PDB file of C-alpha atoms in Angstrom:
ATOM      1  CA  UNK A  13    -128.272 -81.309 -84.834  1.00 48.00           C
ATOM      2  CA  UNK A  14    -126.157 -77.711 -85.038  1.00 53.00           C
ATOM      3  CA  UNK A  15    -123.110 -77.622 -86.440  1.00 59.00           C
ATOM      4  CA  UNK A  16    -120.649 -75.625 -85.169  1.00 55.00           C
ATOM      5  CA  UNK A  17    -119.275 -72.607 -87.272  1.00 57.00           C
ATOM      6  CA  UNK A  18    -115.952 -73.740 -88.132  1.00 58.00           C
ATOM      7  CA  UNK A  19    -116.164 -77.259 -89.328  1.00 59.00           C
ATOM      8  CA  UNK A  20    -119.407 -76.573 -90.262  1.00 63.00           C
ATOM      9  CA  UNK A  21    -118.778 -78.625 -93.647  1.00 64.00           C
ATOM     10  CA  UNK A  22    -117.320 -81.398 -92.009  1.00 63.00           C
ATOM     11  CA  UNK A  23    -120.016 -81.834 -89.601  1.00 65.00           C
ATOM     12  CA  UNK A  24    -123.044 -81.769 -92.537  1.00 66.00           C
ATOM     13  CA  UNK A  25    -120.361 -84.654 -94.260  1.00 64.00           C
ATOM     14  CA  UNK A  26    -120.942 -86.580 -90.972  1.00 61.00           C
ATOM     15  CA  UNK A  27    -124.410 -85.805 -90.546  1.00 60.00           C
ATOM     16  CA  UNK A  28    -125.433 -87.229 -93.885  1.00 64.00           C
ATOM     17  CA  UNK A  29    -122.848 -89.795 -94.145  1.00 59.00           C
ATOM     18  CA  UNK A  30    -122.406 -90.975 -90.664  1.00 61.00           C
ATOM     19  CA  UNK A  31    -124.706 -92.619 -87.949  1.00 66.00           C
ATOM     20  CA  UNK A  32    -124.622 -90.488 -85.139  1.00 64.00           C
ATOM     21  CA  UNK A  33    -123.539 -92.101 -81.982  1.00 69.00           C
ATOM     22  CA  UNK A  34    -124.115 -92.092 -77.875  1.00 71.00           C
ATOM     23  CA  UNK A  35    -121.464 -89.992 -76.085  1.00 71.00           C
ATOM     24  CA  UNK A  36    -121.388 -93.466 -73.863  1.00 79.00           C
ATOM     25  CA  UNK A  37    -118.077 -94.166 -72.412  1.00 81.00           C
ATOM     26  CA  UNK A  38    -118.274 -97.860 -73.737  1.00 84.00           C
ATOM     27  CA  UNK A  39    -119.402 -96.758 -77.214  1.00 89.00           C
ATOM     28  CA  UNK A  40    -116.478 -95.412 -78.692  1.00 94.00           C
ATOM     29  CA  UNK A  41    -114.923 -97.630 -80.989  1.00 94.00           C
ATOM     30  CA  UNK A  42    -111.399 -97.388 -83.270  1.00 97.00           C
ATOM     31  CA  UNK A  43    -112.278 -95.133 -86.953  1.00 94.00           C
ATOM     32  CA  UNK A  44    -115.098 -93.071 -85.070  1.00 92.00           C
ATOM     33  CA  UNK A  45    -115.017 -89.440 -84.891  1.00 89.00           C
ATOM     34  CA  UNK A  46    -115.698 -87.003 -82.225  1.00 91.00           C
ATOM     35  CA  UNK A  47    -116.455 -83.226 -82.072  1.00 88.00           C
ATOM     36  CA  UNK A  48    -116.238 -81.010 -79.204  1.00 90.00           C
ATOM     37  CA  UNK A  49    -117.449 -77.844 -78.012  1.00 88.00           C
ATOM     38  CA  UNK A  50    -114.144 -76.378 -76.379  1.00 89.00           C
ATOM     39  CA  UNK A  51    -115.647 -73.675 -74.849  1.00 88.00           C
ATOM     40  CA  UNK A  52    -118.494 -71.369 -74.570  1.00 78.00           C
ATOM     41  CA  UNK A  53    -117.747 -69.016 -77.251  1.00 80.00           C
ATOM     42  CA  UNK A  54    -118.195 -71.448 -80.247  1.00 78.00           C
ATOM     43  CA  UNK A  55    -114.583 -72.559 -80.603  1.00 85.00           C
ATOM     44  CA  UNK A  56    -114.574 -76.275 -81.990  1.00 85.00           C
ATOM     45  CA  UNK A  57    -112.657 -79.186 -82.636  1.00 90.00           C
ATOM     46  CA  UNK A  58    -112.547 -82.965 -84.315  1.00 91.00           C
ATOM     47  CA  UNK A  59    -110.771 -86.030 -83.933  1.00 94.00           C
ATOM     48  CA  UNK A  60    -110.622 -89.843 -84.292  1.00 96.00           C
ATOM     49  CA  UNK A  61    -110.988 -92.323 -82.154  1.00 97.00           C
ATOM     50  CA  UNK A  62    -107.336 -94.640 -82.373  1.00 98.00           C
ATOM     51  CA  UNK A  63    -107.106 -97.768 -81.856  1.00 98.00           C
ATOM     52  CA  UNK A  64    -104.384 -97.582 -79.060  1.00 97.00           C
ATOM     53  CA  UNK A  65    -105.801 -98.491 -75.648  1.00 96.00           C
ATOM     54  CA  UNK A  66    -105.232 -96.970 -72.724  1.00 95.00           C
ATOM     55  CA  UNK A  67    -105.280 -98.897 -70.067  1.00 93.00           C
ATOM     56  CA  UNK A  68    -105.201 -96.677 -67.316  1.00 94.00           C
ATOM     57  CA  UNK A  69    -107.943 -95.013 -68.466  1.00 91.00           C
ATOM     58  CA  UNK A  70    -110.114 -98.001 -70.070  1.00 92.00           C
ATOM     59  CA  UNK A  71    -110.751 -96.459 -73.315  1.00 94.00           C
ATOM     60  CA  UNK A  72    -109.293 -95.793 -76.827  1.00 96.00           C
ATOM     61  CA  UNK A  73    -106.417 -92.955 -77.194  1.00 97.00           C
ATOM     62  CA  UNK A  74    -107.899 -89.856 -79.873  1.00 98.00           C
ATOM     63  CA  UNK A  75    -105.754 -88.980 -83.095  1.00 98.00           C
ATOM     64  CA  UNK A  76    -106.443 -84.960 -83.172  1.00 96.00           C
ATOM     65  CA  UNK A  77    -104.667 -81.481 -83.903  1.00 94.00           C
ATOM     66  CA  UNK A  78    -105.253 -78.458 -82.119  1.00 90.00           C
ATOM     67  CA  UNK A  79    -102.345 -76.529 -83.305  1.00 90.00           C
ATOM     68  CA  UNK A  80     -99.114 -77.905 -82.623  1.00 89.00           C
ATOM     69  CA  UNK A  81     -99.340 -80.948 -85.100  1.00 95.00           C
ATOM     70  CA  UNK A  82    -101.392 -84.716 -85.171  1.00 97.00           C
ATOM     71  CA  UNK A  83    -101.094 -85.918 -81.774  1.00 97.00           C
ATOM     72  CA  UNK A  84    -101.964 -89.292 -80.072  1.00 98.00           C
ATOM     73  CA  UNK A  85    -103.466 -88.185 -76.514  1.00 97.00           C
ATOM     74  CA  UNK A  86    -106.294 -89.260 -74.171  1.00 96.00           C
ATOM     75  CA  UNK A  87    -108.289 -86.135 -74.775  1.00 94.00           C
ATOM     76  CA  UNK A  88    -111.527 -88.038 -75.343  1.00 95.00           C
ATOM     77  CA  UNK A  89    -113.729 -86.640 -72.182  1.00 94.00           C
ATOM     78  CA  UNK A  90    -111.279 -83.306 -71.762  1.00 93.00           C
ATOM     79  CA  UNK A  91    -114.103 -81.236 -73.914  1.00 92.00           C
ATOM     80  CA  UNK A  92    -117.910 -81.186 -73.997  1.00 90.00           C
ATOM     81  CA  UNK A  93    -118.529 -83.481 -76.893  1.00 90.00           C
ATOM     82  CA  UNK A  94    -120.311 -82.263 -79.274  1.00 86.00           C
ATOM     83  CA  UNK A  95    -120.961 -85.201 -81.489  1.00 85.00           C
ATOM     84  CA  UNK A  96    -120.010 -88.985 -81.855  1.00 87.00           C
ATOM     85  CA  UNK A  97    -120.457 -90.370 -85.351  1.00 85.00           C
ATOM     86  CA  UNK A  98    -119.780 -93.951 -87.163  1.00 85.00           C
ATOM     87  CA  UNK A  99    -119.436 -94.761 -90.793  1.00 76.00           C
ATOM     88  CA  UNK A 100    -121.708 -98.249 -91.464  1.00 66.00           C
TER      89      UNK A 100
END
């Protein structure tokens, strides 16, 4: 696994700490976090996996911040995911 430059600390943490996970649609569960690959330059980002549902959608809403404050938003397949990890 490569982490990406800048949370580069964060993603050893969740390397070594954390079972990685499928990127399957199904598979996400409430507590798990996500990284992306935003684009093609390196730029990165993390979030959580909520436990709000959206229903619409079928899947759980993602906790993140990607500059204007924590949001609540159904980002989850917006970016190239990067990485899907679980704490057992």
């Amino acid at each position: 696994m490569q982490c990406p430059s800048r949370i580069t600390k964060d993603c050893i943490f969740l390397w070594k700490g954390l079972s990685a996970l499928t990127d399957s649609p199904e598979a996400f569960q409430p507590g798990d976090v996500v990284s992306w690959n935003l684009d093609n330059r390196g730029t990165t980002h993390i979030g959580i996996v909520s436990n709000k549902w959206n229903a619409a959608a079928e899947r759980y809403l993602i906790i993140h911040n990607i500059g204007s404050g924590a949001r609540l938003e159904d980002r989850l397949f917006e970016w190239k995911i990067s990485g899907h990890y679980r704490y057992f």
